Amino acid sequence: MRSTIVIPTYNEAENIAKLLPTLFDLPVEQLKILIVDDGSPDGTEDVANKLKSSYPNRISVLQRGARLGFGSAYIQGFQKALAEGSECIVQMDADFSHPPEKIIELLAALEQYDVVIGSRYITGGQLDENWPQWRKTLSSFGNYYARKILRLSIQDVTGGFRAWRRNVLLSMPLERVRSNGYSFQIEMIHIAHRLGYHLCEVPIYFAERSLGESKMSFQIQLEAALRVWQIRMAYQDIRPNQVQQSDV
Ligand code: GDD
Ligand code: MN
């Protein structure tokens, strides 16, 4: 199966230098990596381009030139990976919060499920103890709140480590996704759930980043909580039977 890992970056030069070789060491055939960079002033793009000679035809960089945001970086990255024929699309952060070796489990589970989620909140999953208390509290509250309002049974609806089957992303109305922060994750999983896809969670340990800085703020998380109501209203037209239609 042709797999692409899509990684949005903003000032992740040090992380990318370590992460890309780690990912290519994994036993995953035909693996490609797509970096979606927003004009990082720290030279993230140059680091990725330099690695291209060591891994010919396996790295591409989508350079957007300006800080257009996290959610739209993923949407553009997914569209490019689909256009290039990827069958499995993995999304992950650049900062090693998402354990690279778990990609093997995500891809294995994707043989039976439509979407696989690296989860901090199911048995066996864990959040770094060093995460600030305000982030832990907001994350667990945000998850609880979004799950209740959107009636999702997935435990980790804000996590950013996921694997998608090609046909799932192709059938989703990606052009309607407006969230740019944490609510992007919630919005995507809500659409997949409404379409009737089979979702599964694999436990992960979410480590706090050791290099670089987080781009997420208290404001972004609060905004996510408010967006949940809009997300619930926005996709009422989507029904599970559309899955069968778009699958044909
Ligand atoms: N292209 C682009 N543009 N990339 C961005 C932007 C942006 O505006 N903002 C952040 N990124 C990239 C970062 O460089 C990193 O690779 C990834 O997106 C995640 O950003 P972090 O700043 O490390 O986010 P976080 O650790 O606070 O949040 C993560 O965990 C949350 C769950 O608690 C993310 O995975 C969130 O999506 C997730 O909800
Ligand atoms: Mn992070």
Coordinates of C-alpha atoms in Angstrom, one line a residue, residues 88-240:
C88 CA -3.1 5.4 3.2
I89 CA -2.6 8.9 4.5
V90 CA -1.1 9.4 8.0
Q91 CA -1.2 12.8 9.8
M92 CA 1.2 13.6 12.6
D93 CA 3.0 16.5 14.3
A94 CA 6.6 17.3 13.7
D95 CA 7.7 17.4 17.3
F96 CA 7.9 13.7 18.4
S97 CA 4.7 14.0 20.5
H98 CA 3.4 11.3 18.3
P99 CA 5.5 8.2 18.7
P100 CA 6.8 7.3 15.2
E101 CA 6.9 3.5 15.7
K102 CA 3.2 3.5 16.4
I103 CA 2.6 4.2 12.7
I104 CA 3.1 0.5 12.2
E105 CA 0.1 -0.2 14.4
L106 CA -2.0 2.5 12.8
L107 CA -1.4 1.2 9.3
A108 CA -2.0 -2.4 10.4
A109 CA -5.4 -1.5 11.9
L110 CA -6.3 0.4 8.8
E111 CA -6.7 -2.9 7.0
Q112 CA -9.8 -3.5 9.1
Y113 CA -11.0 0.1 9.8
D114 CA -11.6 3.2 7.7
V115 CA -9.9 5.6 10.1
V116 CA -7.4 4.8 12.9
I117 CA -6.7 7.3 15.7
G118 CA -3.7 7.4 18.0
S119 CA -5.4 7.8 21.3
R120 CA -4.3 9.3 24.7
Y121 CA -7.6 8.5 26.4
I122 CA -8.2 4.8 26.0
T123 CA -6.7 2.1 28.2
G124 CA -2.9 2.0 27.6
G125 CA -2.8 5.5 26.3
Q126 CA -1.2 8.4 28.2
L127 CA -0.4 12.1 28.3
D128 CA 3.0 13.3 29.3
E129 CA 3.1 14.0 33.0
N130 CA 5.1 17.2 32.2
W131 CA 2.3 18.7 30.2
P132 CA 1.1 21.9 32.0
Q133 CA -1.9 21.3 34.2
W134 CA -4.0 23.8 32.3
R135 CA -3.4 21.9 29.1
K136 CA -4.3 18.6 30.6
T137 CA -7.5 20.0 32.1
L138 CA -8.5 21.8 28.8
S139 CA -7.7 18.7 26.8
S140 CA -9.8 16.3 28.8
F141 CA -12.6 18.8 29.2
G142 CA -12.5 19.6 25.5
N143 CA -12.7 16.0 24.6
Y144 CA -15.6 15.3 27.0
Y145 CA -17.5 18.3 25.8
A146 CA -17.0 17.6 22.1
R147 CA -17.9 13.9 22.5
K148 CA -21.1 14.7 24.3
I149 CA -22.3 17.4 21.9
L150 CA -21.4 15.5 18.7
R151 CA -22.3 12.1 20.2
L152 CA -19.0 10.5 19.3
S153 CA -17.9 7.3 20.9
I154 CA -14.2 7.9 20.1
Q155 CA -12.4 8.9 23.3
D156 CA -9.7 11.1 21.8
V157 CA -11.4 13.4 19.4
T158 CA -8.8 16.2 19.5
G159 CA -5.6 14.1 18.9
G160 CA -3.6 14.8 15.8
F161 CA -2.1 11.4 15.1
R162 CA -4.4 9.5 12.6
A163 CA -4.4 7.2 9.6
W164 CA -7.0 7.6 6.9
R165 CA -8.0 5.3 4.0
R166 CA -7.9 7.1 0.6
N167 CA -11.6 6.5 -0.1
V168 CA -12.6 8.1 3.2
L169 CA -10.8 11.3 2.6
L170 CA -12.0 11.3 -1.1
S171 CA -15.6 11.1 0.0
M172 CA -15.4 13.8 2.7
P173 CA -16.4 17.4 1.8
L174 CA -12.9 18.7 2.6
E175 CA -13.7 22.1 1.0
R176 CA -16.3 22.7 3.8
V177 CA -13.8 22.3 6.7
R178 CA -13.2 25.7 8.2
S179 CA -11.5 25.0 11.5
N180 CA -7.9 25.9 11.7
G181 CA -6.9 25.0 15.3
Y182 CA -7.8 22.0 17.5
S183 CA -11.3 22.0 16.3
F184 CA -9.9 20.8 12.9
Q185 CA -9.4 17.4 14.5
I186 CA -12.9 17.3 15.9
E187 CA -14.5 18.5 12.7
M188 CA -12.8 15.8 10.6
I189 CA -13.7 13.0 12.9
H190 CA -17.3 14.2 13.1
I191 CA -17.7 14.2 9.3
A192 CA -16.2 10.7 9.1
H193 CA -18.5 9.5 11.9
R194 CA -21.6 11.0 10.2
L195 CA -20.7 9.3 7.0
G196 CA -20.8 6.0 8.9
Y197 CA -17.2 5.0 8.6
H198 CA -15.6 2.5 11.1
L199 CA -13.3 4.3 13.4
C200 CA -10.8 2.7 15.8
E201 CA -8.4 3.9 18.5
V202 CA -4.9 2.6 19.2
P203 CA -3.3 3.7 22.5
I204 CA -0.3 6.1 22.3
Y205 CA 1.9 7.8 24.8
F206 CA 1.8 11.6 23.9
A207 CA 5.2 13.0 24.9
E208 CA 5.7 16.7 25.4
R209 CA 8.0 18.2 22.7
S210 CA 11.6 18.6 23.7
L211 CA 12.7 20.9 20.8
G212 CA 11.0 24.0 19.6
E213 CA 7.8 25.6 20.9
S214 CA 4.1 24.7 20.8
K215 CA 2.1 27.0 18.5
M216 CA -1.2 26.3 20.3
S217 CA -2.5 28.8 22.7
F218 CA -5.3 28.9 25.3
Q219 CA -7.3 31.0 22.9
I220 CA -7.1 28.4 20.2
Q221 CA -8.4 25.7 22.6
L222 CA -11.2 27.9 23.8
E223 CA -12.2 28.7 20.2
A224 CA -12.3 24.9 19.6
A225 CA -14.8 24.5 22.3
L226 CA -17.1 27.1 20.9
R227 CA -16.7 25.8 17.3
V228 CA -18.2 22.4 18.4
W229 CA -21.7 23.8 18.2
Q230 CA -21.1 25.2 14.7
I231 CA -19.7 21.8 13.6
R232 CA -22.8 20.1 14.9
M233 CA -25.0 22.4 12.9
A234 CA -22.9 22.4 9.7
Y235 CA -23.0 18.8 8.8
Q236 CA -26.6 17.8 9.5
D237 CA -27.1 17.1 5.8
I238 CA -24.5 14.3 5.8
R239 CA -25.9 10.8 6.1
P240 CA -24.3 7.4 6.3

